[in-house]
CSV table of C-alpha atoms and ligand atoms in Angstrom, one decimal:
chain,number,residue,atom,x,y,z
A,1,UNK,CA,0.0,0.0,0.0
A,2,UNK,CA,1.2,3.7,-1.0
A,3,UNK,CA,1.0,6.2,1.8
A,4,UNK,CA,-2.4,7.6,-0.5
A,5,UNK,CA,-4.3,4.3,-0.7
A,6,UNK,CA,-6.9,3.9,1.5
A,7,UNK,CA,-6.9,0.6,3.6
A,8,UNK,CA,-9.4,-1.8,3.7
A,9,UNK,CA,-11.7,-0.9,6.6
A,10,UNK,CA,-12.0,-5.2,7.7
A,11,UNK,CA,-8.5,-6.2,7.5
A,12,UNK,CA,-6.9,-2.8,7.6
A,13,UNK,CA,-3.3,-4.1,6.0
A,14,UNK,CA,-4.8,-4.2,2.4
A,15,UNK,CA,-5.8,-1.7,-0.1
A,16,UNK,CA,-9.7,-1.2,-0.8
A,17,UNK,CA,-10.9,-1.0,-3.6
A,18,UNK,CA,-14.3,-1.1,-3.7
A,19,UNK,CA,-16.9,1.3,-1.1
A,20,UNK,CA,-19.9,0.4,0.2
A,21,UNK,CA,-22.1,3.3,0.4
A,22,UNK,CA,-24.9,1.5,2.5
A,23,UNK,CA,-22.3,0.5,5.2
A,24,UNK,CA,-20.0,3.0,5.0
A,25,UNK,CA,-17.0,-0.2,4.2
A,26,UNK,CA,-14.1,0.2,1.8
A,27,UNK,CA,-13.1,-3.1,1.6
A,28,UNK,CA,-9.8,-4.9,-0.6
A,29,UNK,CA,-10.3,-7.5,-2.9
A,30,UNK,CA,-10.0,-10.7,-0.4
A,31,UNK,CA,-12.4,-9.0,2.1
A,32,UNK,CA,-14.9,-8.1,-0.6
A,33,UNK,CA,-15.0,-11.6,-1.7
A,34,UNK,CA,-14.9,-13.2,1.4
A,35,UNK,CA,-18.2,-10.4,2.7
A,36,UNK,CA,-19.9,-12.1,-0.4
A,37,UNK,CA,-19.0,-15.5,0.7
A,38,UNK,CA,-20.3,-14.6,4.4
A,39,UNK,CA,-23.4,-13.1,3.4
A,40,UNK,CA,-24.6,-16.0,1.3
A,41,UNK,CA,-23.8,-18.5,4.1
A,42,UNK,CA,-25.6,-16.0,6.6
A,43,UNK,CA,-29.0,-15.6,4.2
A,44,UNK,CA,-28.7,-19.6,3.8
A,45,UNK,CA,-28.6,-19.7,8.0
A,46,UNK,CA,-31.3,-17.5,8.3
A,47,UNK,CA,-33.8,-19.3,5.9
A,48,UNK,CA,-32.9,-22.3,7.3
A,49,UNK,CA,-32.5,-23.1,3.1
A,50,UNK,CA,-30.8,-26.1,3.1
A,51,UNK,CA,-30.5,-29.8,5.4
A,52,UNK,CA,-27.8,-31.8,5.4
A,53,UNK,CA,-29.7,-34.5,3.1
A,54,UNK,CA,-30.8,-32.1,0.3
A,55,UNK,CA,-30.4,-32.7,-3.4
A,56,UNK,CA,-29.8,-29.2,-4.8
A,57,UNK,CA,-30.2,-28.4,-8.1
A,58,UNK,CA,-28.8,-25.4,-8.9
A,59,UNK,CA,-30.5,-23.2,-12.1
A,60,UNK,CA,-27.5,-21.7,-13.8
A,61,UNK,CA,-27.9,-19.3,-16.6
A,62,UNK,CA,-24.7,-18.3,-17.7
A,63,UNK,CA,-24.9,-15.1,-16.4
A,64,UNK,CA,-22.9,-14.2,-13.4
A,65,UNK,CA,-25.3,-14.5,-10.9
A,66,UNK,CA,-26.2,-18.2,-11.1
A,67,UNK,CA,-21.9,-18.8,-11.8
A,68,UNK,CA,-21.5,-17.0,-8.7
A,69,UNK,CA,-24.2,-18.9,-7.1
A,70,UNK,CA,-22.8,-21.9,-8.1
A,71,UNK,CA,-19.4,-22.1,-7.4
A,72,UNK,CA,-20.4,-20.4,-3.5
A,73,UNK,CA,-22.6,-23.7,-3.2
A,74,UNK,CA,-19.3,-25.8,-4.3
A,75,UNK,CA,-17.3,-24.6,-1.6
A,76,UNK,CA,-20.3,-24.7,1.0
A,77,UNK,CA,-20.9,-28.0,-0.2
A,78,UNK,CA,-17.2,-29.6,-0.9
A,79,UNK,CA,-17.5,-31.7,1.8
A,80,UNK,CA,-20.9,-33.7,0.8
A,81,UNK,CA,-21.2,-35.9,-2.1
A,82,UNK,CA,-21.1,-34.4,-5.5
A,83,UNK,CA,-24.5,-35.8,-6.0
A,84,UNK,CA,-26.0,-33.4,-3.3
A,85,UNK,CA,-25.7,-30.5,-6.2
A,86,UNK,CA,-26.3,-30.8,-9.8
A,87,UNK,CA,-26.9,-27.3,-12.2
A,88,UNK,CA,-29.5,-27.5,-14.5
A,89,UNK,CA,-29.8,-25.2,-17.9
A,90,UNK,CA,-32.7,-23.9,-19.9
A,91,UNK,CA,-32.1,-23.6,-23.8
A,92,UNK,CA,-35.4,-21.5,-24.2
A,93,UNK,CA,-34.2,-21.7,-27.8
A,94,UNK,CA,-33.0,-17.7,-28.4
A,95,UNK,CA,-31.1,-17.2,-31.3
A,96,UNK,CA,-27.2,-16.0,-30.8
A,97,UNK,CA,-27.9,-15.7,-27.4
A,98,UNK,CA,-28.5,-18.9,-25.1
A,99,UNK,CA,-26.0,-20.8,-27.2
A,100,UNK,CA,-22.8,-19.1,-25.5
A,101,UNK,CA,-24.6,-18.8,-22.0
A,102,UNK,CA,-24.8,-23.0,-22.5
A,103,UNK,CA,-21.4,-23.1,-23.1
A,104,UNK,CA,-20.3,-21.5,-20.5
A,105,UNK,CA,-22.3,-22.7,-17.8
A,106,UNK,CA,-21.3,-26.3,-19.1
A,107,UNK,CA,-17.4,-24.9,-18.6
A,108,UNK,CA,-17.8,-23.9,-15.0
A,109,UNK,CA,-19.7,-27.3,-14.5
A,110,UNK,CA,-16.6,-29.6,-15.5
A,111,UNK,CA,-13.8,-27.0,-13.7
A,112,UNK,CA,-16.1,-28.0,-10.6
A,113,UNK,CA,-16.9,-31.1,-10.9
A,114,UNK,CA,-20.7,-30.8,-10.7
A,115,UNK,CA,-23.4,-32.6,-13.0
A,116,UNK,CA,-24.6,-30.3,-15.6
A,117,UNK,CA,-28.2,-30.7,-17.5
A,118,UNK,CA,-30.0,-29.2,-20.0
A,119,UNK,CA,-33.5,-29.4,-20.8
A,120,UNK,CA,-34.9,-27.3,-23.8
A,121,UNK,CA,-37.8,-25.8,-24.5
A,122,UNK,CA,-38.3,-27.2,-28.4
A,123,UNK,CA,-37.7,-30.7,-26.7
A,124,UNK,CA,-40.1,-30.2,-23.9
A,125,UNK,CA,-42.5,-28.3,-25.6
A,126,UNK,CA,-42.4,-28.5,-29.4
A,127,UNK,CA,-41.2,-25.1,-30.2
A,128,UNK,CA,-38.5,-22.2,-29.2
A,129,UNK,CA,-38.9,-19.1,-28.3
A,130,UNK,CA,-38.0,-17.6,-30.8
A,131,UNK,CA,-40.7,-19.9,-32.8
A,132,UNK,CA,-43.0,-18.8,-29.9
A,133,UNK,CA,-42.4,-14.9,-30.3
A,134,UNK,CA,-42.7,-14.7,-33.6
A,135,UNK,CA,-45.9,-16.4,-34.0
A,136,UNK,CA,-47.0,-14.0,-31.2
A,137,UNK,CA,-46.0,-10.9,-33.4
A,138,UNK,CA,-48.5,-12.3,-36.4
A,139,UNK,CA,-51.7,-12.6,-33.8
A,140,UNK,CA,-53.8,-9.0,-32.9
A,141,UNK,CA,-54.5,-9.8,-29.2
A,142,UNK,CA,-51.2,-10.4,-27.4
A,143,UNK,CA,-51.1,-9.4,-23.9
A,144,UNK,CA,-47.5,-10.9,-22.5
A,145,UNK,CA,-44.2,-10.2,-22.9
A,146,UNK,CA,-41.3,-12.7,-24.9
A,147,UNK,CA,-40.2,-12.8,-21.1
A,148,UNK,CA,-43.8,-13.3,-19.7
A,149,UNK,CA,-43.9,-16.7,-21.6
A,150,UNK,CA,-40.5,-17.1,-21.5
A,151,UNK,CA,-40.8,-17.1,-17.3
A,152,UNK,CA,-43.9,-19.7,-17.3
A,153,UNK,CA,-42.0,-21.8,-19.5
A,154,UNK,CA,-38.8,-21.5,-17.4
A,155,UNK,CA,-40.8,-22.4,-14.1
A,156,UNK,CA,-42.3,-25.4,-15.9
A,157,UNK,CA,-39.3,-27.1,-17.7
A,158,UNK,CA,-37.0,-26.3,-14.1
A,159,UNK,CA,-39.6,-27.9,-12.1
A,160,UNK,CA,-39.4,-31.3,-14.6
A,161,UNK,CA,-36.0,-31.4,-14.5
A,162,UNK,CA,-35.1,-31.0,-10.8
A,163,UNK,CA,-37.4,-33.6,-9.8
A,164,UNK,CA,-35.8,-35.7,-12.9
A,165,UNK,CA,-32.9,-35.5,-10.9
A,166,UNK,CA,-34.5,-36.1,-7.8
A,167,UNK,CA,-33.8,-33.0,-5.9
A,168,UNK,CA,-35.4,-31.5,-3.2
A,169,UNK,CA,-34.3,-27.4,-3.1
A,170,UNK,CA,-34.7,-25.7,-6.4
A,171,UNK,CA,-31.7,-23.0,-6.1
A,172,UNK,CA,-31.8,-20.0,-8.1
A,173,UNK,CA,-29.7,-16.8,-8.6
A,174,UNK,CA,-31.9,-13.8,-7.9
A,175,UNK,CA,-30.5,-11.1,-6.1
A,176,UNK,CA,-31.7,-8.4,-4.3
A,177,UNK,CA,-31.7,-6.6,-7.3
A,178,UNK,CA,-34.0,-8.7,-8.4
A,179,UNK,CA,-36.3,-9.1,-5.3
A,180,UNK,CA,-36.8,-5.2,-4.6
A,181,UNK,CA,-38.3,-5.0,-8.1
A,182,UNK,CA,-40.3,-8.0,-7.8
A,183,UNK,CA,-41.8,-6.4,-4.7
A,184,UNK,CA,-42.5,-3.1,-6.4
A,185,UNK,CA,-43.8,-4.7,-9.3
A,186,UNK,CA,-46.3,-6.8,-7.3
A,187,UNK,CA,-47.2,-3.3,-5.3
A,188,UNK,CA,-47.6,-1.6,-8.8
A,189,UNK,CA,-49.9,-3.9,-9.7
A,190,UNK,CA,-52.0,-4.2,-6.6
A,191,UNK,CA,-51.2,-8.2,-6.7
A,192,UNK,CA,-50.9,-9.1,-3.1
A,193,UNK,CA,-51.3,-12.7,-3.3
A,194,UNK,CA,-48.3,-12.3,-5.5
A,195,UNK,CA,-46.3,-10.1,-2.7
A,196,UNK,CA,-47.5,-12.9,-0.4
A,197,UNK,CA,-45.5,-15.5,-2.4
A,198,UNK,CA,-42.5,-14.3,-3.2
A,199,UNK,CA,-40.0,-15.3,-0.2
A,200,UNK,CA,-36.0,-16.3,-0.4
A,201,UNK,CA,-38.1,-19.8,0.6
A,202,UNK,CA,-41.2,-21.0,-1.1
A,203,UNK,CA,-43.9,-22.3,0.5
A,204,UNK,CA,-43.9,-26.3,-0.2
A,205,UNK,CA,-47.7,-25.8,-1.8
A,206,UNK,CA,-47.8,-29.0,-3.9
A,207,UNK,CA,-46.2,-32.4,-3.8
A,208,UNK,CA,-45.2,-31.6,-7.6
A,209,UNK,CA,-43.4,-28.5,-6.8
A,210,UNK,CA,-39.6,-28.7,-5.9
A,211,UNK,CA,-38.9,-26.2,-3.2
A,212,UNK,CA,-37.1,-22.8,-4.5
A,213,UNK,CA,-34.2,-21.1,-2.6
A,214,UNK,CA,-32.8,-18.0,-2.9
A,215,UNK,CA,-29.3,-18.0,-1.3
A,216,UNK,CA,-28.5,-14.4,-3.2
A,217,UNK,CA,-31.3,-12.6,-2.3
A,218,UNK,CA,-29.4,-10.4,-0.1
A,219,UNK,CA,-26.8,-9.7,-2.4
A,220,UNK,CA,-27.0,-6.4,-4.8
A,221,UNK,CA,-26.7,-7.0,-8.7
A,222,UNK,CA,-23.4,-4.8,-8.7
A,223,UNK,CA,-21.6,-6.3,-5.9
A,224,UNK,CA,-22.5,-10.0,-7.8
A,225,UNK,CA,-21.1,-8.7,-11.0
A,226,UNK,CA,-17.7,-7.1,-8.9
A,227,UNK,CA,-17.9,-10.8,-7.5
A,228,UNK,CA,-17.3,-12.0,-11.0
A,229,UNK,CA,-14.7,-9.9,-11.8
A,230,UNK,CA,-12.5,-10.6,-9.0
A,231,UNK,CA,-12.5,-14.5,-9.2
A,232,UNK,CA,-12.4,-13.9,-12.9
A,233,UNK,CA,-15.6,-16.0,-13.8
A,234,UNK,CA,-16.4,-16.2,-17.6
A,235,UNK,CA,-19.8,-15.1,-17.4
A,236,UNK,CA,-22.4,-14.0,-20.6
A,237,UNK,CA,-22.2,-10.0,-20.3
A,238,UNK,CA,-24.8,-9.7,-23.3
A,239,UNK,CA,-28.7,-9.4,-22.3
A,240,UNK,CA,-30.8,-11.2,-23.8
A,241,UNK,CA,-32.3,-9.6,-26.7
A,242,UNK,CA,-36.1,-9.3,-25.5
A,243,UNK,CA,-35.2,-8.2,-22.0
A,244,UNK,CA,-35.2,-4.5,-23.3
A,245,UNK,CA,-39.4,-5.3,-23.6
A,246,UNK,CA,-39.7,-6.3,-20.2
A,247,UNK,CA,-41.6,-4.2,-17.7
A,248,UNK,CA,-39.1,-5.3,-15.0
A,249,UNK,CA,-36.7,-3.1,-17.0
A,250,UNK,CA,-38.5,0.5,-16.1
A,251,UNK,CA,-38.2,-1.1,-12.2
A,252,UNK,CA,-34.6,-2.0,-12.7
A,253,UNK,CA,-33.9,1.6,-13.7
A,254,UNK,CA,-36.0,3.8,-11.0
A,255,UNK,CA,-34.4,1.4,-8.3
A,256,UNK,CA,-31.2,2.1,-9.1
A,257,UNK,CA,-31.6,5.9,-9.0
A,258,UNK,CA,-33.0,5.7,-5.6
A,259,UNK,CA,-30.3,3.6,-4.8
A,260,UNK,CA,-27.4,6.1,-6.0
A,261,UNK,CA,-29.2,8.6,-4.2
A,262,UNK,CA,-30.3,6.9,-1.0
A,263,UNK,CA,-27.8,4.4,-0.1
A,264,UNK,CA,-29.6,1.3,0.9
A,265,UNK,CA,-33.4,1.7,-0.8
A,266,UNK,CA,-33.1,-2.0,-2.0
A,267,UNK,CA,-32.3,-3.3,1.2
A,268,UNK,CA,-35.1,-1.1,2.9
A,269,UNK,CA,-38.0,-2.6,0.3
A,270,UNK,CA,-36.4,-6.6,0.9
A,271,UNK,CA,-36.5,-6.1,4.8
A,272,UNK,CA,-39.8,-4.3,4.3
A,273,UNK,CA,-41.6,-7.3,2.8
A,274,UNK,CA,-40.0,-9.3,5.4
A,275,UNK,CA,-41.1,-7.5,8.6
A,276,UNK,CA,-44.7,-7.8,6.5
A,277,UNK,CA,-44.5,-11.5,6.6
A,278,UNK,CA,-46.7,-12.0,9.5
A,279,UNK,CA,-49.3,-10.0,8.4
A,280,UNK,CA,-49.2,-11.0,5.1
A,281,UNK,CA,-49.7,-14.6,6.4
A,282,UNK,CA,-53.4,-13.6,7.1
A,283,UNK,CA,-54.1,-13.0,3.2
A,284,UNK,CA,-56.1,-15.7,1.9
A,285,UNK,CA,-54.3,-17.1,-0.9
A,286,UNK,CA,-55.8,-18.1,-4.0
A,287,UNK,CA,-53.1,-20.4,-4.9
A,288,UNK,CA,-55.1,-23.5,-3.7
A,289,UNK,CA,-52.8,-25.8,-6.4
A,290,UNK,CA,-54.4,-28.4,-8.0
A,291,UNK,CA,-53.3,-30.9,-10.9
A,292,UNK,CA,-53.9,-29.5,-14.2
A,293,UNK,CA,-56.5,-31.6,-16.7
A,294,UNK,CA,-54.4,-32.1,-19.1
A,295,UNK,CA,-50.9,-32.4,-18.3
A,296,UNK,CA,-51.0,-33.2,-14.4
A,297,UNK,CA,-48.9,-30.4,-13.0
A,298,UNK,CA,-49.3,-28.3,-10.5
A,299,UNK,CA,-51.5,-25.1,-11.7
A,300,UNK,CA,-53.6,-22.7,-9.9
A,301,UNK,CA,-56.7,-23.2,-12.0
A,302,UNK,CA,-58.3,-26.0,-13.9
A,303,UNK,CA,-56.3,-25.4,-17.0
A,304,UNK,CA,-52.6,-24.8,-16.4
A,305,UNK,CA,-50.7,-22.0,-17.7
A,306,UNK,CA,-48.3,-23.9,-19.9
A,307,UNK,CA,-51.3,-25.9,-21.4
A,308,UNK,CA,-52.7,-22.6,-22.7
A,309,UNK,CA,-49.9,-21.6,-24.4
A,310,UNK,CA,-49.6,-25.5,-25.5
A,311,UNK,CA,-52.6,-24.6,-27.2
A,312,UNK,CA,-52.4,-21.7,-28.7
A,313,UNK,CA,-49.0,-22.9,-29.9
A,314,UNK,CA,-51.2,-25.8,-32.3
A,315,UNK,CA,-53.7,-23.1,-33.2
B,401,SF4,FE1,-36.5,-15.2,-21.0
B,401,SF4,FE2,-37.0,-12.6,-20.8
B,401,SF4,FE3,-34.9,-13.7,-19.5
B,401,SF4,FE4,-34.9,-13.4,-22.2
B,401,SF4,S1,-34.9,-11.8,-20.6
B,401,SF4,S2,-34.3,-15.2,-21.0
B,401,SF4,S3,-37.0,-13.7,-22.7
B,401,SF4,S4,-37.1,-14.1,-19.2
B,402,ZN,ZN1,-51.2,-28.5,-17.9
C-alpha cells in the first residue's frame, strides 16, 4: 500500500478497492470476496434453506449470478457428495444468445466437478422461443411479454427437471436486485397474493413442486457482478435480446436511482416485505394448487398456464 491508498476498513493491511455506500466499508479485494461469501452462508442460516440431506439443483444461466451462485454452493458444499448438487440449464431456444450462455455454464460445470443438464424448451414443448415470439407478433390480441412466456416456460421445464434428478431445493440466482423489483412490481400492480409469495423460501404448496431457494437474495446485482470480476468467472455480459421489452426493465432503472441517491433503498424494500411476513400470512391465498386436466402439473386453475400456451402454440 502507497501512503495515499486507503486501507481496507475489515483487514486494515490491504488496499480497498471497492466502497460500500450502504455501510459506509471500503473493503480490498480478499475482504470483498470473502463479505460475499459470508453473506450468502448468513441468508442460507437465516432461511434455514438447506439440510444436510438435500439434493440441490442449482438453475444456472450463464450469467454471473447463477456462476457465482454456483461455485459459492461448491465450496459450502465440498464436503458432501457431489451428488447433493447438480446445475441445470434452460435452452429456451433464443437465437445468438442462449448458445454461449450453454457453453459456458457447461465450462464452469466440468472445472467443478458438478453434474450439468440441459432441458430445452423445443424438446419439452415442441417449439422455441424464438418460434414462440414470432408467431406471437402475427396474432392482434397479445397481452404478455417474450419474457412473460419465457418465465412460465422456465418455471415449468426447471420444475421437470429438478425432480428428474431427484432433488429436493430448487436453487436460483436472484438477487436483491431482483427481489426489490419484484416487490415493487407486485405493489404496482395491486397483486398481493403475488407479494404474499414471493420469499428467499417458497412455501412447499404442492407435492409436484420442488422447493425454491434463494441464497442471493441479499446480495446487490453490482456487488454479484464485482464478485465475478475478481474470481475472474467467464460469465455472458450480453442481455438477452427481449429483456429491453420487459416491464421489470423501467423497475430496474427507478431502483437504481433511488439507490445512487439513498444508499440502501433495496435493502429497505427486501426487509420491508420481510417485517410484512406476519401479516401477510393472514391473506387468503388463492393459490389453492391443484393438478392441471391435461398435463397433471401443478396449476392454480383447472387449466394450467403452460397448457394454454400449448394450445395456442397448435392453433
Ligand atoms: Fe426469457 Fe426474458 Fe430472461 Fe430473455 S430476458 S431469457 S425472454 S425471461
Ligand atoms: Zn397442464
Amino acid at each position: 500500500m502507497t501512503p495515499n491508498d486507503i486501507a481496507c476498513s475489515a483487514c486494515k493491511r490491504r488496499e480497498a478497492v471497492f466502497f460500500r455506500p450502504y455501510s459506509g466499508q471500503r473493503l480490498c479485494k480478499k475482504c470483498f470476496v470473502d463479505s460475499i461469501e459470508v453473506k450468502v452462508r448468513a441468508t442460507i442460516a437465516r432461511y434455514n434453506m438447506f439440510s444436510f440431506s438435500d439434493k440441490i439443483a442449482v438453475a444456472v444461466s450463464g450469467g454471473k449470478d447463477s456462476l457465482n451462485l454456483l461455485q459459492i454452493l461448491a465450496k459450502i458444499e465440498h464436503k458432501r457428495p457431489k451428488a447433493s448438487l447438480v446445475a441445470l440449464t434452460v435452452d429456451e431456444g433464443i437465437k445468438g444468445y442462449r448458445d454461449e450462455a450453454l457453453k459456458l455454464a457447461s465450462a464452469e460445470c466440468a472445472e467443478l466437478g458438478v453434474g450439468h443438464h440441459t432441458v430445452s424448451f423445443k424438446k419439452l414443448f415442441g417449439f422455441t422461443l424464438n418460434e414462440l415470439v414470432e408467431k406471437k407478433r402475427h396474432e392482434a390480441d397479445v397481452k404478455l411479454t417474450p419474457c412473460a412466456y419465457c418465465g412460465m416456460l422456465r418455471r415449468r421445464a426447471l420444475n421437470l427437471a429438478a425432480r428428474e434428478i431427484c432433488a429436493n431445493k430448487l436453487a436460483t440466482g436472484h438477487t436483491l436486485d431482483d427481489e426489490a423489483q419484484t416487490v415493487l412490481m407486485n405493489i404496482f400492480r395491486g397483486d398481493i397474493q403475488r407479494l404474499a409469495k414471493e420469499k428467499p423460501v417458497t412455501d412447499k404448496v404442492h407435492p409436484n413442486l420442488v422447493q425454491r431457494v434463494k441464497p442471493f437474495c441479499e446480495i446487490p446485482e453490482n456487488e454479484s457482478a464485482l464478485y465475478a470480476y475478481l474470481k475472474k468467472t467467464r460469465f455472458q455480459a450480453a442481455p438477452c435480446p427481449y429483456a429491453f421489452e420487459a416491464l421489470r426493465n423501467d423497475f430496474r432503472a427507478m431502483l437504481n436511482q433511488m439507490e445512487t441517491k439513498h444508499a440502501g433503498t433495496k435493502f429497505t424494500i427486501f426487509n420491508t416485505l420481510e417485517r410484512l411476513r406476519p401479516v401477510l400470512r393472514s391473506i387468503p391465498s388463492e393459490n389453492n394448487y391443484t393438478d392441471c386436466v391435461e398435463c397433471g402439473e401443478p396449476s392454480s386453475g383447472g387449466l394450467c398456464k403452460v397448457c394454454q400456451i400449448l394450445r395456442e402454440m397448435s392453433c
